[in-house]
GROMACS .gro file of C-alpha atoms in nm:
model
  307
    1MET     CA    1  -0.095   1.535  -0.384
    2LYS     CA    2  -0.444   1.394  -0.351
    3LYS     CA    3  -0.712   1.347  -0.616
    4ALA     CA    4  -1.032   1.144  -0.635
    5THR     CA    5  -1.040   0.862  -0.888
    6ARG     CA    6  -1.382   0.985  -1.008
    7GLU     CA    7  -1.218   1.318  -1.102
    8ALA     CA    8  -0.956   1.133  -1.307
    9TYR     CA    9  -1.233   0.927  -1.466
   10GLY     CA   10  -1.413   1.238  -1.593
   11GLU     CA   11  -1.091   1.379  -1.737
   12ALA     CA   12  -1.000   1.046  -1.897
   13LEU     CA   13  -1.340   1.019  -2.065
   14ALA     CA   14  -1.307   1.363  -2.220
   15GLU     CA   15  -0.957   1.286  -2.349
   16LEU     CA   16  -1.070   0.949  -2.479
   17GLY     CA   17  -1.368   1.112  -2.648
   18ARG     CA   18  -1.140   1.343  -2.845
   19LYS     CA   19  -0.943   1.045  -2.978
   20ASN     CA   20  -1.223   0.797  -3.038
   21LYS     CA   21  -1.559   0.899  -3.185
   22ASP     CA   22  -1.709   0.562  -3.091
   23ILE     CA   23  -1.704   0.647  -2.719
   24VAL     CA   24  -2.056   0.700  -2.580
   25VAL     CA   25  -2.115   0.790  -2.214
   26LEU     CA   26  -2.433   0.711  -2.021
   27ASP     CA   27  -2.538   0.829  -1.677
   28ALA     CA   28  -2.833   0.789  -1.440
   29ASP     CA   29  -2.889   1.154  -1.345
   30LEU     CA   30  -2.567   1.178  -1.145
   31SER     CA   31  -2.331   1.324  -1.405
   32LYS     CA   32  -2.202   1.600  -1.175
   33SER     CA   33  -2.114   1.346  -0.906
   34THR     CA   34  -1.977   1.076  -1.137
   35LYS     CA   35  -1.791   1.346  -1.335
   36THR     CA   36  -1.928   1.234  -1.671
   37ALA     CA   37  -2.043   1.596  -1.699
   38THR     CA   38  -1.686   1.671  -1.807
   39PHE     CA   39  -1.740   1.454  -2.115
   40ARG     CA   40  -2.091   1.594  -2.171
   41ALA     CA   41  -1.957   1.950  -2.183
   42GLU     CA   42  -1.747   1.863  -2.489
   43PHE     CA   43  -1.961   1.595  -2.651
   44PRO     CA   44  -2.326   1.646  -2.560
   45GLU     CA   45  -2.434   1.444  -2.865
   46ARG     CA   46  -2.252   1.139  -2.724
   47HIS     CA   47  -2.377   1.171  -2.365
   48ILE     CA   48  -2.706   1.010  -2.260
   49ASN     CA   49  -2.881   1.072  -1.928
   50VAL     CA   50  -3.134   0.791  -1.882
   51GLY     CA   51  -3.262   0.941  -1.558
   52ILE     CA   52  -3.286   0.762  -1.223
   53SER     CA   53  -3.324   0.426  -1.393
   54GLU     CA   54  -3.016   0.210  -1.345
   55GLN     CA   55  -3.164  -0.101  -1.506
   56ASP     CA   56  -3.238   0.105  -1.817
   57LEU     CA   57  -2.885   0.245  -1.798
   58MET     CA   58  -2.737  -0.102  -1.837
   59GLY     CA   59  -2.991  -0.217  -2.095
   60THR     CA   60  -2.935   0.093  -2.309
   61ALA     CA   61  -2.558   0.055  -2.284
   62ALA     CA   62  -2.589  -0.308  -2.391
   63GLY     CA   63  -2.796  -0.211  -2.696
   64ILE     CA   64  -2.554   0.064  -2.797
   65SER     CA   65  -2.260  -0.176  -2.777
   66THR     CA   66  -2.421  -0.398  -3.043
   67THR     CA   67  -2.383  -0.113  -3.295
   68GLY     CA   68  -2.004  -0.109  -3.258
   69LYS     CA   69  -1.994   0.188  -3.023
   70ILE     CA   70  -1.811   0.167  -2.688
   71PRO     CA   71  -2.046   0.268  -2.405
   72PHE     CA   72  -1.924   0.377  -2.062
   73ALA     CA   73  -2.210   0.356  -1.809
   74SER     CA   74  -2.184   0.534  -1.475
   75THR     CA   75  -2.381   0.579  -1.156
   76PHE     CA   76  -2.305   0.515  -0.789
   77ALA     CA   77  -2.158   0.170  -0.723
   78VAL     CA   78  -2.440   0.062  -0.493
   79PHE     CA   79  -2.691   0.123  -0.773
   80ALA     CA   80  -2.477  -0.016  -1.057
   81ALA     CA   81  -2.372  -0.345  -0.902
   82GLY     CA   82  -2.673  -0.382  -0.673
   83ARG     CA   83  -2.989  -0.245  -0.831
   84ALA     CA   84  -2.888  -0.334  -1.186
   85PHE     CA   85  -2.719  -0.666  -1.114
   86GLU     CA   86  -2.962  -0.873  -1.318
   87GLN     CA   87  -2.926  -0.647  -1.622
   88ILE     CA   88  -2.546  -0.658  -1.595
   89ARG     CA   89  -2.550  -1.036  -1.559
   90ASN     CA   90  -2.801  -1.127  -1.828
   91THR     CA   91  -2.790  -0.835  -2.073
   92ILE     CA   92  -2.419  -0.748  -2.064
   93GLY     CA   93  -2.232  -1.043  -1.913
   94TYR     CA   94  -2.419  -1.336  -2.068
   95PRO     CA   95  -2.368  -1.218  -2.431
   96HIS     CA   96  -2.022  -1.080  -2.333
   97LEU     CA   97  -2.098  -0.734  -2.470
   98ASN     CA   98  -1.842  -0.458  -2.495
   99VAL     CA   99  -1.978  -0.238  -2.214
  100LYS     CA  100  -1.765  -0.051  -1.960
  101ILE     CA  101  -1.938  -0.011  -1.624
  102CYS     CA  102  -1.763   0.261  -1.424
  103PRO     CA  103  -1.939   0.329  -1.094
  104THR     CA  104  -1.821   0.597  -0.855
  105HIS     CA  105  -1.880   0.638  -0.479
  106ALA     CA  106  -1.773   0.281  -0.397
  107GLY     CA  107  -1.683   0.177  -0.044
  108ILE     CA  108  -1.752   0.346   0.290
  109SER     CA  109  -1.539   0.651   0.204
  110VAL     CA  110  -1.852   0.785   0.032
  111GLY     CA  111  -1.900   0.927   0.379
  112GLU     CA  112  -2.212   1.112   0.488
  113ASP     CA  113  -2.441   0.935   0.238
  114GLY     CA  114  -2.453   0.650   0.491
  115GLY     CA  115  -2.473   0.273   0.482
  116SER     CA  116  -2.753   0.261   0.224
  117HIS     CA  117  -2.525   0.429  -0.031
  118GLN     CA  118  -2.197   0.259   0.061
  119SER     CA  119  -2.123  -0.030  -0.172
  120ILE     CA  120  -1.908  -0.283   0.009
  121GLU     CA  121  -2.028  -0.589  -0.184
  122ASP     CA  122  -1.983  -0.482  -0.547
  123ILE     CA  123  -1.650  -0.654  -0.612
  124ALA     CA  124  -1.797  -0.982  -0.489
  125LEU     CA  125  -2.105  -0.943  -0.710
  126MET     CA  126  -1.909  -0.855  -1.023
  127ARG     CA  127  -1.649  -1.128  -0.970
  128THR     CA  128  -1.919  -1.394  -0.996
  129ILE     CA  129  -2.024  -1.292  -1.348
  130PRO     CA  130  -1.840  -1.510  -1.604
  131GLY     CA  131  -1.612  -1.309  -1.830
  132MET     CA  132  -1.640  -0.986  -1.630
  133THR     CA  133  -1.312  -0.800  -1.580
  134VAL     CA  134  -1.298  -0.620  -1.243
  135ILE     CA  135  -1.059  -0.329  -1.186
  136CYS     CA  136  -1.010  -0.115  -0.873
  137PRO     CA  137  -0.748   0.155  -0.944
  138ALA     CA  138  -0.518   0.275  -0.667
  139ASP     CA  139  -0.500   0.640  -0.768
  140ALA     CA  140  -0.590   0.902  -1.027
  141VAL     CA  141  -0.307   0.812  -1.268
  142GLU     CA  142  -0.394   0.444  -1.268
  143THR     CA  143  -0.762   0.530  -1.316
  144LYS     CA  144  -0.689   0.721  -1.634
  145LYS     CA  145  -0.475   0.441  -1.773
  146ALA     CA  146  -0.736   0.180  -1.677
  147VAL     CA  147  -1.008   0.373  -1.861
  148PHE     CA  148  -0.795   0.385  -2.177
  149ALA     CA  149  -0.708   0.016  -2.144
  150ALA     CA  150  -1.076  -0.074  -2.098
  151ALA     CA  151  -1.164   0.113  -2.417
  152GLU     CA  152  -0.910  -0.099  -2.606
  153TYR     CA  153  -1.030  -0.426  -2.449
  154ASN     CA  154  -1.321  -0.609  -2.614
  155GLY     CA  155  -1.559  -0.728  -2.342
  156PRO     CA  156  -1.737  -0.619  -2.025
  157VAL     CA  157  -1.530  -0.432  -1.769
  158TYR     CA  158  -1.620  -0.302  -1.422
  159ILE     CA  159  -1.399  -0.017  -1.296
  160ARG     CA  160  -1.457   0.069  -0.929
  161LEU     CA  161  -1.406   0.438  -0.845
  162GLY     CA  162  -1.422   0.644  -0.527
  163ARG     CA  163  -1.548   0.980  -0.405
  164LEU     CA  164  -1.273   1.066  -0.159
  165ALA     CA  165  -0.955   1.241  -0.272
  166THR     CA  166  -0.670   0.995  -0.220
  167GLU     CA  167  -0.294   1.004  -0.252
  168VAL     CA  168  -0.147   0.990  -0.604
  169LEU     CA  169   0.119   0.716  -0.609
  170TYR     CA  170   0.213   0.691  -0.974
  171ASP     CA  171   0.351   0.930  -1.233
  172GLU     CA  172   0.262   0.945  -1.599
  173ASN     CA  173   0.532   0.692  -1.689
  174TYR     CA  174   0.347   0.415  -1.506
  175LYS     CA  175   0.237   0.134  -1.738
  176PHE     CA  176  -0.097  -0.025  -1.656
  177GLU     CA  177  -0.200  -0.357  -1.804
  178ILE     CA  178  -0.527  -0.537  -1.740
  179GLY     CA  179  -0.456  -0.852  -1.538
  180LYS     CA  180  -0.113  -0.745  -1.415
  181ALA     CA  181  -0.033  -0.660  -1.055
  182ASN     CA  182   0.233  -0.402  -0.969
  183VAL     CA  183   0.498  -0.476  -0.704
  184LEU     CA  184   0.550  -0.138  -0.540
  185LYS     CA  185   0.809  -0.258  -0.294
  186ASP     CA  186   0.993  -0.587  -0.250
  187GLY     CA  187   1.024  -0.765   0.084
  188LYS     CA  188   1.106  -1.111   0.219
  189ASP     CA  189   0.896  -1.154   0.537
  190ILE     CA  190   0.533  -1.060   0.465
  191SER     CA  191   0.338  -0.964   0.152
  192ILE     CA  192   0.057  -0.707   0.159
  193LEU     CA  193  -0.175  -0.729  -0.140
  194ALA     CA  194  -0.388  -0.416  -0.154
  195THR     CA  195  -0.642  -0.261  -0.388
  196GLY     CA  196  -0.795   0.083  -0.437
  197LEU     CA  197  -0.741   0.342  -0.167
  198MET     CA  198  -0.588   0.077   0.059
  199VAL     CA  199  -0.271   0.073  -0.152
  200PRO     CA  200  -0.121   0.391  -0.001
  201GLU     CA  201  -0.219   0.260   0.344
  202ALA     CA  202  -0.028  -0.060   0.266
  203VAL     CA  203   0.277   0.141   0.163
  204GLU     CA  204   0.260   0.335   0.491
  205ALA     CA  205   0.218   0.013   0.689
  206SER     CA  206   0.529  -0.132   0.525
  207LYS     CA  207   0.733   0.170   0.637
  208ILE     CA  208   0.616   0.127   0.997
  209LEU     CA  209   0.705  -0.242   0.992
  210GLU     CA  210   1.039  -0.189   0.819
  211ALA     CA  211   1.138   0.045   1.102
  212GLU     CA  212   1.073  -0.248   1.338
  213GLY     CA  213   1.277  -0.492   1.134
  214VAL     CA  214   1.001  -0.662   0.933
  215SER     CA  215   1.064  -0.677   0.558
  216VAL     CA  216   0.737  -0.622   0.369
  217ARG     CA  217   0.646  -0.671   0.004
  218VAL     CA  218   0.367  -0.439  -0.117
  219ILE     CA  219   0.166  -0.535  -0.424
  220ASN     CA  220  -0.103  -0.326  -0.591
  221ILE     CA  221  -0.373  -0.563  -0.716
  222SER     CA  222  -0.566  -0.322  -0.934
  223THR     CA  223  -0.711  -0.598  -1.152
  224ILE     CA  224  -0.900  -0.826  -0.916
  225LYS     CA  225  -1.033  -1.036  -1.202
  226PRO     CA  226  -0.851  -1.183  -1.383
  227LEU     CA  227  -0.611  -1.208  -1.090
  228ASP     CA  228  -0.237  -1.197  -1.159
  229GLU     CA  229  -0.180  -1.553  -1.042
  230ALA     CA  230   0.196  -1.556  -1.103
  231THR     CA  231   0.261  -1.251  -0.883
  232VAL     CA  232   0.030  -1.372  -0.603
  233LEU     CA  233   0.174  -1.723  -0.602
  234ALA     CA  234   0.530  -1.588  -0.600
  235ALA     CA  235   0.441  -1.384  -0.291
  236ALA     CA  236   0.289  -1.693  -0.131
  237LYS     CA  237   0.603  -1.896  -0.197
  238GLU     CA  238   0.858  -1.631  -0.106
  239THR     CA  239   0.708  -1.474   0.210
  240LYS     CA  240   0.562  -1.618   0.531
  241PHE     CA  241   0.197  -1.525   0.471
  242LEU     CA  242  -0.024  -1.291   0.270
  243VAL     CA  243  -0.223  -0.993   0.393
  244THR     CA  244  -0.503  -0.854   0.176
  245ALA     CA  245  -0.631  -0.498   0.223
  246GLU     CA  246  -0.950  -0.367   0.067
  247GLU     CA  247  -1.227  -0.112   0.130
  248HIS     CA  248  -1.486  -0.385   0.080
  249SER     CA  249  -1.638  -0.677   0.264
  250VAL     CA  250  -1.386  -0.948   0.343
  251ILE     CA  251  -1.643  -1.183   0.189
  252GLY     CA  252  -1.592  -1.227  -0.184
  253GLY     CA  253  -1.357  -0.940  -0.256
  254LEU     CA  254  -0.981  -0.929  -0.303
  255GLY     CA  255  -0.922  -1.141   0.007
  256GLY     CA  256  -1.163  -1.402  -0.120
  257ALA     CA  257  -1.003  -1.407  -0.464
  258VAL     CA  258  -0.653  -1.451  -0.321
  259ALA     CA  259  -0.767  -1.719  -0.075
  260GLU     CA  260  -0.942  -1.915  -0.353
  261LEU     CA  261  -0.625  -1.910  -0.562
  262VAL     CA  262  -0.375  -2.017  -0.298
  263THR     CA  263  -0.610  -2.282  -0.160
  264ASP     CA  264  -0.602  -2.445  -0.501
  265LYS     CA  265  -0.241  -2.392  -0.602
  266TYR     CA  266  -0.019  -2.321  -0.298
  267PRO     CA  267  -0.194  -2.338   0.042
  268THR     CA  268  -0.086  -2.029   0.234
  269LYS     CA  269  -0.220  -1.831   0.528
  270VAL     CA  270  -0.423  -1.529   0.412
  271VAL     CA  271  -0.498  -1.253   0.666
  272LYS     CA  272  -0.774  -1.014   0.557
  273VAL     CA  273  -0.804  -0.643   0.632
  274GLY     CA  274  -1.146  -0.521   0.524
  275ILE     CA  275  -1.504  -0.484   0.646
  276TYR     CA  276  -1.628  -0.772   0.861
  277ASP     CA  277  -1.997  -0.854   0.808
  278ARG     CA  278  -2.150  -0.516   0.883
  279PHE     CA  279  -2.300  -0.225   0.695
  280GLY     CA  280  -2.139   0.116   0.676
  281GLU     CA  281  -2.272   0.424   0.851
  282SER     CA  282  -2.282   0.799   0.808
  283GLY     CA  283  -1.971   1.004   0.877
  284LYS     CA  284  -1.682   1.175   0.705
  285GLY     CA  285  -1.489   0.945   0.473
  286GLU     CA  286  -1.160   0.963   0.659
  287GLU     CA  287  -1.336   0.914   0.993
  288LEU     CA  288  -1.509   0.602   0.863
  289LEU     CA  289  -1.185   0.454   0.735
  290GLU     CA  290  -1.051   0.503   1.086
  291LYS     CA  291  -1.359   0.356   1.254
  292PHE     CA  292  -1.370   0.052   1.025
  293ASN     CA  293  -1.001  -0.025   1.087
  294LEU     CA  294  -0.887   0.049   0.732
  295LYS     CA  295  -0.576   0.253   0.808
  296ALA     CA  296  -0.206   0.167   0.793
  297LYS     CA  297  -0.192   0.111   1.169
  298ASP     CA  298  -0.467  -0.148   1.138
  299ILE     CA  299  -0.272  -0.339   0.873
  300VAL     CA  300   0.030  -0.328   1.103
  301ALA     CA  301  -0.174  -0.457   1.398
  302LYS     CA  302  -0.316  -0.741   1.191
  303ILE     CA  303   0.029  -0.847   1.077
  304LYS     CA  304   0.169  -0.838   1.430
  305GLU     CA  305  -0.118  -1.057   1.552
  306ASN     CA  306  -0.013  -1.321   1.302
  307LEU     CA  307   0.366  -1.306   1.313
   0.00000   0.00000   0.00000
């Protein structure tokens, strides 16, 4: 079964809104696309459309959070992390306000909207803000649990969501915890650390390699900051090298976070699968993932190059 994480986000907001009257949802005139319209249909008095004004979106969310409410602010990732970066940094991050920033349409799988609307730098930008928690769920189930966990957490959180329907890996019994990675499959030769829609590709890559006699550990790194240091360092110590897989620039994203950690604490080879210093382009989401070498076969090829 496939489902877009933005769809799960809309459903999670509505469910959360029924349980917690302090939830307030803000949008920048994209509520049908970000799926906050699902929440608006039930709670119009707690939904605010600020219009095409992303800086105001973040400033308004910051102000609302000072009243004790819990604002969830949504727009496309390229506008949230890019256009409103200064407001997120100075108005939300600097005073460590309790704002949840949940952008959709992250990565190149946005598709036909083209390179101008494909955010492939947002993880890097958000990671640099002190105190910002950065989450990139692997599927619809994890998205819902991450939204609920973010509502319980006191502080700024960035949850990266996608447009494309992707494979659902988890069932409702899955337990998500901010800051904890999930080992999907153990292995002794190589470790693949993946995030977002690259997690199912990593699982598929491990099956291909297992058939060829290579034992692969697959780890879902849904919380990129704070990174689960214990799980990453165990993989570094127990397997030959680490492979990171992300639908993001290889500069500053998951690969960067893992490389920074192991450089400091257990020097290990880190091979990165991601987007190498180029913008996206227009095309269907699946076709772009293929063109930008973000499929299971590309992870396999990268590992074989380094064995």
